[in-house]
Amino acid sequence: MKLAPDVEFHEDIRLLIYRPHGVIDEQAIKKVISVLEDLEARLREPFNRFSDTLGADEVELNFKYVIQVSLCRRLSYAGHPPVKSAILATDSTIIHYARLHALLTQGSHINVRVFKDRQETAEWLNVPIERLVARN
């Protein structure tokens, strides 16, 4: 499967990495969710997710859209094995929307946590920190 330039899948550690650059808007979110759902349908084993938002310059989302996406993901992932979804963010707007997403998926099999520190993120995902650093 051909992935977008801002998406990586590491089969050996069962981790999908999303590194948005520029603007995070509805189109960007739809694109990564499409990839995510395709991988979920194709792969037999669960995998964790890591969103490294430090390369994003701007956010053009709204509460209604984030709520809609979060509830849709919660429902579409029902019945699947538990996974972790780590969001690395320092931008206050991204942190705010990520925390809303975490709240709305709470109690589902998608365990979302928001981090400001890459090392803490790696520890929670139980992967080497080197795997979370972007390759240039």
PDB file of C-alpha atoms in Angstrom:
ATOM      1  CA  MET A   1       0.000   0.000   0.000  1.00  0.00           C
ATOM      2  CA  LYS A   2       1.326   3.422  -0.990  1.00  0.00           C
ATOM      3  CA  LEU A   3       1.198   5.846   1.930  1.00  0.00           C
ATOM      4  CA  ALA A   4       1.139   9.630   1.811  1.00  0.00           C
ATOM      5  CA  PRO A   5       4.481  11.387   2.491  1.00  0.00           C
ATOM      6  CA  ASP A   6       3.331  12.386   5.991  1.00  0.00           C
ATOM      7  CA  VAL A   7       2.336   8.825   6.995  1.00  0.00           C
ATOM      8  CA  GLU A   8       4.597   5.883   7.885  1.00  0.00           C
ATOM      9  CA  PHE A   9       3.749   2.375   9.008  1.00  0.00           C
ATOM     10  CA  HIS A  10       6.325   0.379  10.965  1.00  0.00           C
ATOM     11  CA  GLU A  11       5.175  -3.205  10.872  1.00  0.00           C
ATOM     12  CA  ASP A  12       7.952  -4.464  13.164  1.00  0.00           C
ATOM     13  CA  ILE A  13       6.721  -2.303  16.065  1.00  0.00           C
ATOM     14  CA  ARG A  14       3.080  -2.162  14.938  1.00  0.00           C
ATOM     15  CA  LEU A  15       3.013   1.638  14.757  1.00  0.00           C
ATOM     16  CA  LEU A  16       1.379   4.098  12.358  1.00  0.00           C
ATOM     17  CA  ILE A  17       3.103   7.490  12.408  1.00  0.00           C
ATOM     18  CA  TYR A  18       1.434  10.652  11.122  1.00  0.00           C
ATOM     19  CA  ARG A  19       3.554  13.788  10.774  1.00  0.00           C
ATOM     20  CA  PRO A  20       1.423  16.623   9.419  1.00  0.00           C
ATOM     21  CA  HIS A  21       3.200  19.685   8.043  1.00  0.00           C
ATOM     22  CA  GLY A  22       1.729  23.053   7.231  1.00  0.00           C
ATOM     23  CA  VAL A  23      -1.985  23.326   7.930  1.00  0.00           C
ATOM     24  CA  ILE A  24      -4.022  20.705   9.781  1.00  0.00           C
ATOM     25  CA  ASP A  25      -7.495  21.037   8.328  1.00  0.00           C
ATOM     26  CA  GLU A  26     -10.461  18.794   7.538  1.00  0.00           C
ATOM     27  CA  GLN A  27      -8.866  17.577   4.315  1.00  0.00           C
ATOM     28  CA  ALA A  28      -5.686  16.504   6.154  1.00  0.00           C
ATOM     29  CA  ILE A  29      -7.691  14.697   8.833  1.00  0.00           C
ATOM     30  CA  LYS A  30      -9.867  12.933   6.238  1.00  0.00           C
ATOM     31  CA  LYS A  31      -6.740  11.777   4.398  1.00  0.00           C
ATOM     32  CA  VAL A  32      -5.059  10.261   7.451  1.00  0.00           C
ATOM     33  CA  ILE A  33      -8.288   8.645   8.668  1.00  0.00           C
ATOM     34  CA  SER A  34      -8.726   7.059   5.247  1.00  0.00           C
ATOM     35  CA  VAL A  35      -5.233   5.536   5.494  1.00  0.00           C
ATOM     36  CA  LEU A  36      -5.890   4.468   9.086  1.00  0.00           C
ATOM     37  CA  GLU A  37      -9.180   2.773   8.249  1.00  0.00           C
ATOM     38  CA  ASP A  38      -7.650   1.057   5.221  1.00  0.00           C
ATOM     39  CA  LEU A  39      -4.831  -0.356   7.362  1.00  0.00           C
ATOM     40  CA  GLU A  40      -7.310  -1.446  10.038  1.00  0.00           C
ATOM     41  CA  ALA A  41      -9.303  -3.329   7.405  1.00  0.00           C
ATOM     42  CA  ARG A  42      -6.236  -4.967   5.803  1.00  0.00           C
ATOM     43  CA  LEU A  43      -4.187  -5.932   8.834  1.00  0.00           C
ATOM     44  CA  ARG A  44      -5.141  -8.730  11.160  1.00  0.00           C
ATOM     45  CA  GLU A  45      -3.202  -7.454  14.164  1.00  0.00           C
ATOM     46  CA  PRO A  46      -3.887  -4.198  16.034  1.00  0.00           C
ATOM     47  CA  PHE A  47      -1.388  -1.355  15.837  1.00  0.00           C
ATOM     48  CA  ASN A  48      -0.740   1.790  17.830  1.00  0.00           C
ATOM     49  CA  ARG A  49      -0.779   5.302  16.435  1.00  0.00           C
ATOM     50  CA  PHE A  50       1.533   8.282  16.871  1.00  0.00           C
ATOM     51  CA  SER A  51       0.750  11.783  15.623  1.00  0.00           C
ATOM     52  CA  ASP A  52       3.759  14.107  15.694  1.00  0.00           C
ATOM     53  CA  THR A  53       2.184  17.527  15.226  1.00  0.00           C
ATOM     54  CA  LEU A  54       5.345  19.551  15.865  1.00  0.00           C
ATOM     55  CA  GLY A  55       5.742  20.241  12.131  1.00  0.00           C
ATOM     56  CA  ALA A  56       2.285  21.756  11.774  1.00  0.00           C
ATOM     57  CA  ASP A  57       2.142  25.509  11.314  1.00  0.00           C
ATOM     58  CA  GLU A  58      -1.566  26.140  11.640  1.00  0.00           C
ATOM     59  CA  VAL A  59      -4.843  24.481  12.617  1.00  0.00           C
ATOM     60  CA  GLU A  60      -8.050  25.129  10.706  1.00  0.00           C
ATOM     61  CA  LEU A  61     -10.518  22.890  12.532  1.00  0.00           C
ATOM     62  CA  ASN A  62     -13.552  23.502  14.706  1.00  0.00           C
ATOM     63  CA  PHE A  63     -15.164  21.801  17.691  1.00  0.00           C
ATOM     64  CA  LYS A  64     -18.025  20.347  15.671  1.00  0.00           C
ATOM     65  CA  TYR A  65     -15.667  18.600  13.258  1.00  0.00           C
ATOM     66  CA  VAL A  66     -13.386  17.234  16.008  1.00  0.00           C
ATOM     67  CA  ILE A  67     -16.422  15.909  17.906  1.00  0.00           C
ATOM     68  CA  GLN A  68     -17.815  14.306  14.752  1.00  0.00           C
ATOM     69  CA  VAL A  69     -14.500  12.627  13.862  1.00  0.00           C
ATOM     70  CA  SER A  70     -13.876  11.439  17.422  1.00  0.00           C
ATOM     71  CA  LEU A  71     -17.314   9.883  17.795  1.00  0.00           C
ATOM     72  CA  CYS A  72     -17.094   8.324  14.329  1.00  0.00           C
ATOM     73  CA  ARG A  73     -13.694   6.770  15.148  1.00  0.00           C
ATOM     74  CA  ARG A  74     -15.045   5.524  18.470  1.00  0.00           C
ATOM     75  CA  LEU A  75     -17.970   3.800  16.742  1.00  0.00           C
ATOM     76  CA  SER A  76     -16.025   2.471  13.747  1.00  0.00           C
ATOM     77  CA  TYR A  77     -13.358   0.924  15.988  1.00  0.00           C
ATOM     78  CA  ALA A  78     -15.833  -0.777  18.338  1.00  0.00           C
ATOM     79  CA  GLY A  79     -15.185  -4.494  18.655  1.00  0.00           C
ATOM     80  CA  HIS A  80     -11.504  -4.225  17.723  1.00  0.00           C
ATOM     81  CA  PRO A  81      -8.583  -4.918  20.105  1.00  0.00           C
ATOM     82  CA  PRO A  82      -7.366  -2.032  22.293  1.00  0.00           C
ATOM     83  CA  VAL A  83      -4.790   0.351  20.806  1.00  0.00           C
ATOM     84  CA  LYS A  84      -2.879   3.392  21.973  1.00  0.00           C
ATOM     85  CA  SER A  85      -2.953   6.688  20.112  1.00  0.00           C
ATOM     86  CA  ALA A  86      -0.284   9.183  21.202  1.00  0.00           C
ATOM     87  CA  ILE A  87      -0.411  12.794  20.091  1.00  0.00           C
ATOM     88  CA  LEU A  88       2.751  14.867  20.487  1.00  0.00           C
ATOM     89  CA  ALA A  89       1.890  18.565  20.555  1.00  0.00           C
ATOM     90  CA  THR A  90       3.124  21.872  21.893  1.00  0.00           C
ATOM     91  CA  ASP A  91       0.705  24.197  20.078  1.00  0.00           C
ATOM     92  CA  SER A  92      -2.116  25.184  22.443  1.00  0.00           C
ATOM     93  CA  THR A  93      -4.834  24.827  19.786  1.00  0.00           C
ATOM     94  CA  ILE A  94      -3.672  21.345  18.785  1.00  0.00           C
ATOM     95  CA  ILE A  95      -3.424  20.341  22.455  1.00  0.00           C
ATOM     96  CA  HIS A  96      -6.954  21.575  23.041  1.00  0.00           C
ATOM     97  CA  TYR A  97      -8.418  19.587  20.122  1.00  0.00           C
ATOM     98  CA  ALA A  98      -6.311  16.520  20.997  1.00  0.00           C
ATOM     99  CA  ARG A  99      -7.590  16.571  24.580  1.00  0.00           C
ATOM    100  CA  LEU A 100     -11.157  16.835  23.276  1.00  0.00           C
ATOM    101  CA  HIS A 101     -10.497  13.804  21.048  1.00  0.00           C
ATOM    102  CA  ALA A 102      -9.061  11.919  24.053  1.00  0.00           C
ATOM    103  CA  LEU A 103     -12.112  12.772  26.138  1.00  0.00           C
ATOM    104  CA  LEU A 104     -14.563  11.669  23.448  1.00  0.00           C
ATOM    105  CA  THR A 105     -12.800   8.349  22.861  1.00  0.00           C
ATOM    106  CA  GLN A 106     -12.427   7.645  26.590  1.00  0.00           C
ATOM    107  CA  GLY A 107     -13.886   4.251  27.482  1.00  0.00           C
ATOM    108  CA  SER A 108     -13.455   2.926  23.934  1.00  0.00           C
ATOM    109  CA  HIS A 109     -10.711   0.624  22.675  1.00  0.00           C
ATOM    110  CA  ILE A 110      -8.802   3.676  21.416  1.00  0.00           C
ATOM    111  CA  ASN A 111      -6.725   4.992  24.310  1.00  0.00           C
ATOM    112  CA  VAL A 112      -5.685   8.541  23.368  1.00  0.00           C
ATOM    113  CA  ARG A 113      -3.068  10.500  25.305  1.00  0.00           C
ATOM    114  CA  VAL A 114      -1.562  13.891  24.591  1.00  0.00           C
ATOM    115  CA  PHE A 115       2.144  14.515  25.228  1.00  0.00           C
ATOM    116  CA  LYS A 116       4.504  17.477  25.074  1.00  0.00           C
ATOM    117  CA  ASP A 117       7.628  15.323  25.440  1.00  0.00           C
ATOM    118  CA  ARG A 118       8.824  12.793  22.857  1.00  0.00           C
ATOM    119  CA  GLN A 119      10.589  10.600  25.470  1.00  0.00           C
ATOM    120  CA  GLU A 120       7.401  10.222  27.530  1.00  0.00           C
ATOM    121  CA  THR A 121       5.546   9.385  24.328  1.00  0.00           C
ATOM    122  CA  ALA A 122       8.049   6.657  23.442  1.00  0.00           C
ATOM    123  CA  GLU A 123       7.824   5.176  26.932  1.00  0.00           C
ATOM    124  CA  TRP A 124       4.014   5.085  26.843  1.00  0.00           C
ATOM    125  CA  LEU A 125       4.008   3.478  23.392  1.00  0.00           C
ATOM    126  CA  ASN A 126       6.814   1.145  24.497  1.00  0.00           C
ATOM    127  CA  VAL A 127       8.986   1.918  21.453  1.00  0.00           C
ATOM    128  CA  PRO A 128      12.543   3.272  21.148  1.00  0.00           C
ATOM    129  CA  ILE A 129      12.554   7.065  20.975  1.00  0.00           C
ATOM    130  CA  GLU A 130      14.665   6.878  17.809  1.00  0.00           C
ATOM    131  CA  ARG A 131      11.655   5.396  16.008  1.00  0.00           C
ATOM    132  CA  LEU A 132       9.596   8.508  16.817  1.00  0.00           C
ATOM    133  CA  VAL A 133      12.118  10.971  15.406  1.00  0.00           C
ATOM    134  CA  ALA A 134      11.499  12.102  11.839  1.00  0.00           C
ATOM    135  CA  ARG A 135      13.996  10.975   9.230  1.00  0.00           C
ATOM    136  CA  ASN A 136      15.130  13.806   6.977  1.00  0.00           C
TER     137      ASN A 136
END
